[in-house]
Amino acid sequence: MVFMHREYKMLFIFALVLGIALYLSLGANTAIAFAVGAICSALAGYIGMFTATKANVRTTQAAHDQGAAAALSVAFMGGSIMGLCVASMGLLGLGMLYWFFGGDPATAHVIHGFGMGASSVALFSRVGGGIFTKSADVGADLVGKIEAGIPEDDPRNPGVIADNVGDNVGDVAGMGSDIFESYCGAMIATIAIASTMALDGLGSRESMMFLPLALASTGLLCSVLGILLVKAMSASKPDVALRAGTIGAAVLFVVAAYFVIQQVGIDYHVWCSVVTGAVGGIVIGLVTEYYTAASPIRKIAKSGETGPATVMITGLSVGMQSVVIPVLTLSAIIYISTSLSGLYGVGIAAVGMLATVGITMAIDAYGPVADNAGGIAEMGGLGKETRQITDSLDELGNTTAAIGKGFAIGAAALAALAIIAAFVETMTHHYPGFTLHLGNPEVLVGMFIGGILPFLIASITMTAVGDAAFEMIHEIRRQFREIKGLMEGDAKPDTARCVDIATTAALKKMILPGVLAVAVPPLVGFGIGPHALGGMLGGALLGCVLLALMMANAGGAWDNAKKYVEKGNHGGKGSPVHAAAVVGDTVGDPFKDTSGPAMNILINVMAIVSLVIAPLL
Amino acid sequence: MVFMHREYKMLFIFALVLGIALYLSLGANTAIAFAVGAICSALAGYIGMFTATKANVRTTQAAHDQGAAAALSVAFMGGSIMGLCVASMGLLGLGMLYWFFGGDPATAHVIHGFGMGASSVALFSRVGGGIFTKSADVGADLVGKIEAGIPEDDPRNPGVIADNVGDNVGDVAGMGSDIFESYCGAMIATIAIASTMALDGLGSRESMMFLPLALASTGLLCSVLGILLVKAMSASKPDVALRAGTIGAAVLFVVAAYFVIQQVGIDYHVWCSVVTGAVGGIVIGLVTEYYTAASPIRKIAKSGETGPATVMITGLSVGMQSVVIPVLTLSAIIYISTSLSGLYGVGIAAVGMLATVGITMAIDAYGPVADNAGGIAEMGGLGKETRQITDSLDELGNTTAAIGKGFAIGAAALAALAIIAAFVETMTHHYPGFTLHLGNPEVLVGMFIGGILPFLIASITMTAVGDAAFEMIHEIRRQFREIKGLMEGDAKPDTARCVDIATTAALKKMILPGVLAVAVPPLVGFGIGPHALGGMLGGALLGCVLLALMMANAGGAWDNAKKYVEKGNHGGKGSPVHAAAVVGDTVGDPFKDTSGPAMNILINVMAIVSLVIAPLL
């Protein structure tokens, strides 16, 4: 909470500057929309984190007093509140703005400000949270587990509190803002496309602008039903219950969407675009699960027999290979949905993928809750049995989190693409004949610049984690060395110092990526031209999607390979193979929880900033 | 040589199949050009490797008998023969074909076959050679240096012969074919653009088609003068001599190019494009040198204090950061050269960058020669003094090789871009109004597919190295365990078995990447359409350039960070920091010598295949 307060204070200054810039360039309405978006996003993150923190303790208690089923139920409810919160906040904020400005296509562009507000907050909480959580995690694990030889989450380790705080900050609040931003971005882009496109007889402009909100509301209801289904099935096996809830909600949504689209008088081709999005999201999630669970992780674990170097090589190649099917799936979604209903189809597919965000987010947030419950059980000394229950919940949480992560990347990519499409539509609306021909050197140069950005941001965020972890490691080592009786459990570690290191590092290092993401689009747009800006968005989208998938999946695979070894394979805990696997996991941490997720936001922030400044170009 | 014979046998079958396919689809002339290109490329690689092998032994001898200056002179001459060989073979082959077919714009497309032949050979020798060299290197280093604790290149290590063979196969022959292919590709693309473009008053079509050959011939002469300059300066410090030769040749070339362009009656704007290319190549090389030499490697070495995981994180982030300036330089070259003389300018810039290939290649090939001379000195027991001389030459070789690698990537990217531009020109020539608008879903889908390919090929090649190294490690461990007296130097290791493992792995694993690179363009072109193929080339170019730079520079930085530690920093050899640095170096090996260089070829092969099939689309 201390971190959140310091983070939000800094964010406030950043948002104020941006808000004033928007007010001066695009008028008061856009600035207000920006503020509303920023506040909604911050609230969604804050409430989610607040409930998650409470749910942590209650899950541990439930595991201790009532057993596995009750613990699952509590942990999942914690996640559900987060999920429903994200969806309702998005709908509420956007709905309000649509009520005031959306009816008239001439003022509809005001709504873009909302997206920019949401994205700015997401950028800060994702990047800052990611740096915080991983510097603490890497530091605590390396010194605690490897050097001091004490278990994970042992209260003697000075870095453990920072690590647990980080799980909430990065995984819950960060993920919440991230998905919130894609969710709103998809709707905003679709509304924007509908407000400027040639209609081609798909439906009336008003109904096509309203459709994304209608679909999202339908999806929210289906998510609630899905959550109730999980709760009803809490007696059966947890993974079955969670899967039934997700897929049940998606099927229900697809059916309901058909009637909604018919009701508002839109062509059924648009419904097919909804289906491609909903199905595509599930496919991408399942592929992610495969790469972070099945034979790839066994292969990584086996490569640990020849040391950490081969673990790295195998993990990186698994990550690189894992981009193939998700990106092909995205390509298929783009190809099918656009041939059915033009660029509007891409937007609707993104909305379709994100409509049931209430339940996918719930399942995603459940993972960190279970993880932290385990930490609390260990630190509170609640016994082996409780820890076993929380461990099994945590393991399932890792799988669902992997699915959620793949889904989040796919959704972010599609949402970004929809926003880029909206940008192109807006430009074409103002300048008929505006095209992004790759043979145009301006477009090409833009594409190259766009391609650099994900690499640069990944480098900056990874360096930030490396630097902060380096400081953290030295501090933890110092405490073990200087605080007498710490190893024996007689003295208490100075945990506040570790939290402070992580906080300061996170806040200091998130400025540069944040400024870059917001400043580069206007620099390129005004400096080289709108064609270069369009090319830049294309190049950045491609780079971000590829790096995001590669980093998330490699990181997840390393994490699970380590867990696989810890179960007793290839020598189990304490063996050289385990040490090699821990190296992989440590590299994977910033991959999957800092740099990888930063990619989602980066492309969305740049796309929405471009859309907002499009009328000025 | 055994490896080369087996490789060329397999290559022959592959080339035969492709040749027949070309004969059936595009006629006998293209098939003949293809065969000539393949033979020239193979010859350049073969002669280069043959001289390099001889130069290895002679350099060691010179270092032993006559000292450092003589050794430098011999090693550099070995590289020079390779460099001049590459340049003359390219000019000879292309010149001959131009003589027969180039005069008439209608038959000029036959020349594309030459590029495809050169690229196919390059693909095989680069990818196959890369897998060979790195599986041997990783295997020999991990078991020898870390587990058995014997020095690098110790004759007791069963993997050492395979490692040394690999240096020649991968670094000399592979690099030769790689640059040969970019060199010819740039000329072919420029001729192709000139044969179809709108002239815009830059000059006559004939002179513009002939200009690339004229510039390359001029560059070859300047390279010879540069080489003589190095030889004349061999008494001064070696790095000064090498740098004076390179920069001297480039300056001379730029001046001479001005008169050549005036002579053939072409606008001086085209000369400015030549200058951007020549200057850009040097800038990219110097940036590469910075990232693999100065503060980045000290940072990586320092991060070794907290173990191999932080070495990995720091190295990856250095690699990612290192893409920024080279890609911006490429963007500047593209922007300036096209605004001066259209797409023709990009081709001419590529020719300008590659014209002095004779000397840049010489300096590049000098590195592996010096490296192997060190290996021979160690194995031959020629004493500490000889080894010291070869080590200092090797260190300089690493720096020049880094410059050469950056240069090769920049040149390959620019050559590929020129070929892609030629593809677009050819399509526009056949179908006026052909544009690659990013808002066209076909182009977008193509771009995504193109973006996947570099990741997939990198994954396949890294897995190949990982798998082969795994086998190699087990074999070397077995020999140390089972061959009695091996550690004591009484028994000889079974080196042939290690060479065989590397050969078999390389030949088996290079088929899939090779087939993918050749088969995907026609699949996308005929399956989805020419717009998708164009988009695919754009996406693949972006992905290949970024990954190639990232992998080459991260790999080089890790390698040099290890060497920096070995000089006694952070505890020196045998310290935990050294062990951590070795892990980084081991991961860097397939990065910089297998997967990274494969990217250069991949994009060029795909571009030239697309250009060849363009008339059929």
mmCIF file of C-alpha atoms in Angstrom, chain A residues 357-484:
data_model
loop_
_atom_site.group_PDB
_atom_site.id
_atom_site.type_symbol
_atom_site.label_atom_id
_atom_site.label_comp_id
_atom_site.label_asym_id
_atom_site.label_seq_id
_atom_site.Cartn_x
_atom_site.Cartn_y
_atom_site.Cartn_z
ATOM 1 C CA VAL A 357 -12.961 -10.620 -19.240
ATOM 2 C CA GLY A 358 -14.849 -10.836 -15.938
ATOM 3 C CA ILE A 359 -14.154 -14.542 -15.609
ATOM 4 C CA THR A 360 -10.820 -14.799 -17.433
ATOM 5 C CA MET A 361 -9.465 -12.072 -15.197
ATOM 6 C CA ALA A 362 -10.912 -13.809 -12.140
ATOM 7 C CA ILE A 363 -9.060 -16.986 -12.995
ATOM 8 C CA ASP A 364 -5.924 -15.064 -13.713
ATOM 9 C CA ALA A 365 -5.963 -13.113 -10.432
ATOM 10 C CA TYR A 366 -6.671 -16.309 -8.526
ATOM 11 C CA GLY A 367 -3.089 -17.459 -9.186
ATOM 12 C CA PRO A 368 -1.243 -14.731 -7.258
ATOM 13 C CA VAL A 369 -3.795 -14.953 -4.439
ATOM 14 C CA ALA A 370 -3.048 -18.648 -4.020
ATOM 15 C CA ASP A 371 0.676 -17.990 -4.357
ATOM 16 C CA ASN A 372 0.618 -15.419 -1.592
ATOM 17 C CA ALA A 373 -1.562 -17.589 0.592
ATOM 18 C CA GLY A 374 1.293 -20.079 0.418
ATOM 19 C CA GLY A 375 3.732 -17.382 1.454
ATOM 20 C CA ILE A 376 1.591 -16.430 4.421
ATOM 21 C CA ALA A 377 1.220 -20.060 5.442
ATOM 22 C CA GLU A 378 5.008 -20.483 5.403
ATOM 23 C CA MET A 379 5.712 -17.272 7.284
ATOM 24 C CA GLY A 380 2.884 -17.853 9.771
ATOM 25 C CA GLY A 381 4.154 -21.380 10.452
ATOM 26 C CA LEU A 382 0.737 -22.926 9.818
ATOM 27 C CA GLY A 383 2.137 -26.390 9.257
ATOM 28 C CA LYS A 384 2.934 -28.681 6.381
ATOM 29 C CA GLU A 385 -0.637 -29.688 5.595
ATOM 30 C CA THR A 386 -1.832 -26.123 5.014
ATOM 31 C CA ARG A 387 1.192 -25.436 2.854
ATOM 32 C CA GLN A 388 0.439 -28.536 0.807
ATOM 33 C CA ILE A 389 -3.084 -27.304 0.066
ATOM 34 C CA THR A 390 -1.905 -23.821 -0.873
ATOM 35 C CA ASP A 391 0.875 -25.338 -2.991
ATOM 36 C CA SER A 392 -1.572 -27.414 -5.004
ATOM 37 C CA LEU A 393 -3.775 -24.347 -5.496
ATOM 38 C CA ASP A 394 -0.709 -22.365 -6.507
ATOM 39 C CA GLU A 395 0.312 -24.945 -9.076
ATOM 40 C CA LEU A 396 -3.107 -24.806 -10.683
ATOM 41 C CA GLY A 397 -2.850 -21.042 -10.445
ATOM 42 C CA ASN A 398 0.345 -21.113 -12.482
ATOM 43 C CA THR A 399 -1.410 -22.981 -15.269
ATOM 44 C CA THR A 400 -4.444 -20.700 -15.274
ATOM 45 C CA ALA A 401 -2.175 -17.680 -15.063
ATOM 46 C CA ALA A 402 -0.294 -18.929 -18.121
ATOM 47 C CA ILE A 403 -3.568 -19.238 -20.034
ATOM 48 C CA GLY A 404 -4.545 -15.795 -18.790
ATOM 49 C CA LYS A 405 -1.245 -14.345 -19.880
ATOM 50 C CA GLY A 406 -1.502 -15.753 -23.399
ATOM 51 C CA PHE A 407 -5.028 -14.472 -23.557
ATOM 52 C CA ALA A 408 -3.947 -11.027 -22.346
ATOM 53 C CA ILE A 409 -1.259 -10.798 -25.032
ATOM 54 C CA GLY A 410 -3.619 -11.920 -27.783
ATOM 55 C CA ALA A 411 -6.281 -9.499 -26.601
ATOM 56 C CA ALA A 412 -3.821 -6.628 -26.285
ATOM 57 C CA ALA A 413 -2.503 -7.298 -29.784
ATOM 58 C CA LEU A 414 -5.964 -7.393 -31.281
ATOM 59 C CA ALA A 415 -7.047 -4.313 -29.341
ATOM 60 C CA ALA A 416 -3.933 -2.469 -30.488
ATOM 61 C CA LEU A 417 -4.574 -3.524 -34.057
ATOM 62 C CA ALA A 418 -8.129 -2.254 -33.771
ATOM 63 C CA ILE A 419 -6.842 1.076 -32.458
ATOM 64 C CA ILE A 420 -4.325 1.249 -35.304
ATOM 65 C CA ALA A 421 -7.131 0.495 -37.749
ATOM 66 C CA ALA A 422 -9.107 3.307 -36.141
ATOM 67 C CA PHE A 423 -6.091 5.570 -36.599
ATOM 68 C CA VAL A 424 -5.876 4.684 -40.299
ATOM 69 C CA GLU A 425 -9.653 5.186 -40.696
ATOM 70 C CA THR A 426 -9.428 8.580 -38.996
ATOM 71 C CA MET A 427 -6.542 9.652 -41.224
ATOM 72 C CA THR A 428 -8.368 8.427 -44.336
ATOM 73 C CA HIS A 429 -11.463 10.295 -43.163
ATOM 74 C CA HIS A 430 -9.492 13.538 -42.998
ATOM 75 C CA TYR A 431 -7.231 12.879 -46.014
ATOM 76 C CA PRO A 432 -8.891 10.601 -48.566
ATOM 77 C CA GLY A 433 -6.262 8.454 -50.247
ATOM 78 C CA PHE A 434 -4.115 8.058 -47.123
ATOM 79 C CA THR A 435 -2.421 4.662 -47.444
ATOM 80 C CA LEU A 436 0.479 3.012 -45.646
ATOM 81 C CA HIS A 437 2.319 1.579 -48.658
ATOM 82 C CA LEU A 438 5.398 -0.354 -47.543
ATOM 83 C CA GLY A 439 7.222 0.868 -50.652
ATOM 84 C CA ASN A 440 6.896 4.425 -49.321
ATOM 85 C CA PRO A 441 10.229 5.134 -47.588
ATOM 86 C CA GLU A 442 8.459 7.104 -44.868
ATOM 87 C CA VAL A 443 6.344 4.089 -43.949
ATOM 88 C CA LEU A 444 9.372 1.829 -44.097
ATOM 89 C CA VAL A 445 11.481 4.066 -41.877
ATOM 90 C CA GLY A 446 8.557 4.297 -39.461
ATOM 91 C CA MET A 447 8.316 0.530 -39.396
ATOM 92 C CA PHE A 448 11.990 0.195 -38.502
ATOM 93 C CA ILE A 449 11.678 2.778 -35.727
ATOM 94 C CA GLY A 450 8.606 0.947 -34.468
ATOM 95 C CA GLY A 451 10.509 -2.317 -34.443
ATOM 96 C CA ILE A 452 13.280 -0.866 -32.297
ATOM 97 C CA LEU A 453 10.944 0.299 -29.528
ATOM 98 C CA PRO A 454 9.933 -3.067 -28.039
ATOM 99 C CA PHE A 455 13.586 -4.098 -27.891
ATOM 100 C CA LEU A 456 14.551 -0.825 -26.278
ATOM 101 C CA ILE A 457 11.760 -0.942 -23.688
ATOM 102 C CA ALA A 458 12.497 -4.597 -22.950
ATOM 103 C CA SER A 459 16.140 -3.714 -22.465
ATOM 104 C CA ILE A 460 15.368 -0.786 -20.169
ATOM 105 C CA THR A 461 12.976 -2.775 -17.996
ATOM 106 C CA MET A 462 15.289 -5.777 -17.804
ATOM 107 C CA THR A 463 18.226 -3.588 -16.870
ATOM 108 C CA ALA A 464 16.046 -1.985 -14.218
ATOM 109 C CA VAL A 465 15.267 -5.385 -12.715
ATOM 110 C CA GLY A 466 18.897 -6.433 -12.984
ATOM 111 C CA ASP A 467 20.117 -3.270 -11.261
ATOM 112 C CA ALA A 468 17.491 -3.341 -8.526
ATOM 113 C CA ALA A 469 18.020 -7.061 -7.928
ATOM 114 C CA PHE A 470 21.754 -6.433 -7.687
ATOM 115 C CA GLU A 471 21.153 -3.872 -4.936
ATOM 116 C CA MET A 472 18.663 -6.178 -3.270
ATOM 117 C CA ILE A 473 21.074 -9.108 -3.298
ATOM 118 C CA HIS A 474 23.794 -7.042 -1.682
ATOM 119 C CA GLU A 475 21.367 -5.798 0.959
ATOM 120 C CA ILE A 476 20.095 -9.288 1.792
ATOM 121 C CA ARG A 477 23.640 -10.637 1.900
ATOM 122 C CA ARG A 478 24.590 -7.759 4.190
ATOM 123 C CA GLN A 479 21.725 -8.489 6.540
ATOM 124 C CA PHE A 480 22.576 -12.200 6.745
ATOM 125 C CA ARG A 481 26.161 -11.209 7.455
ATOM 126 C CA GLU A 482 25.613 -8.355 9.903
ATOM 127 C CA ILE A 483 22.405 -9.125 11.770
ATOM 128 C CA LYS A 484 23.432 -11.619 14.385
#
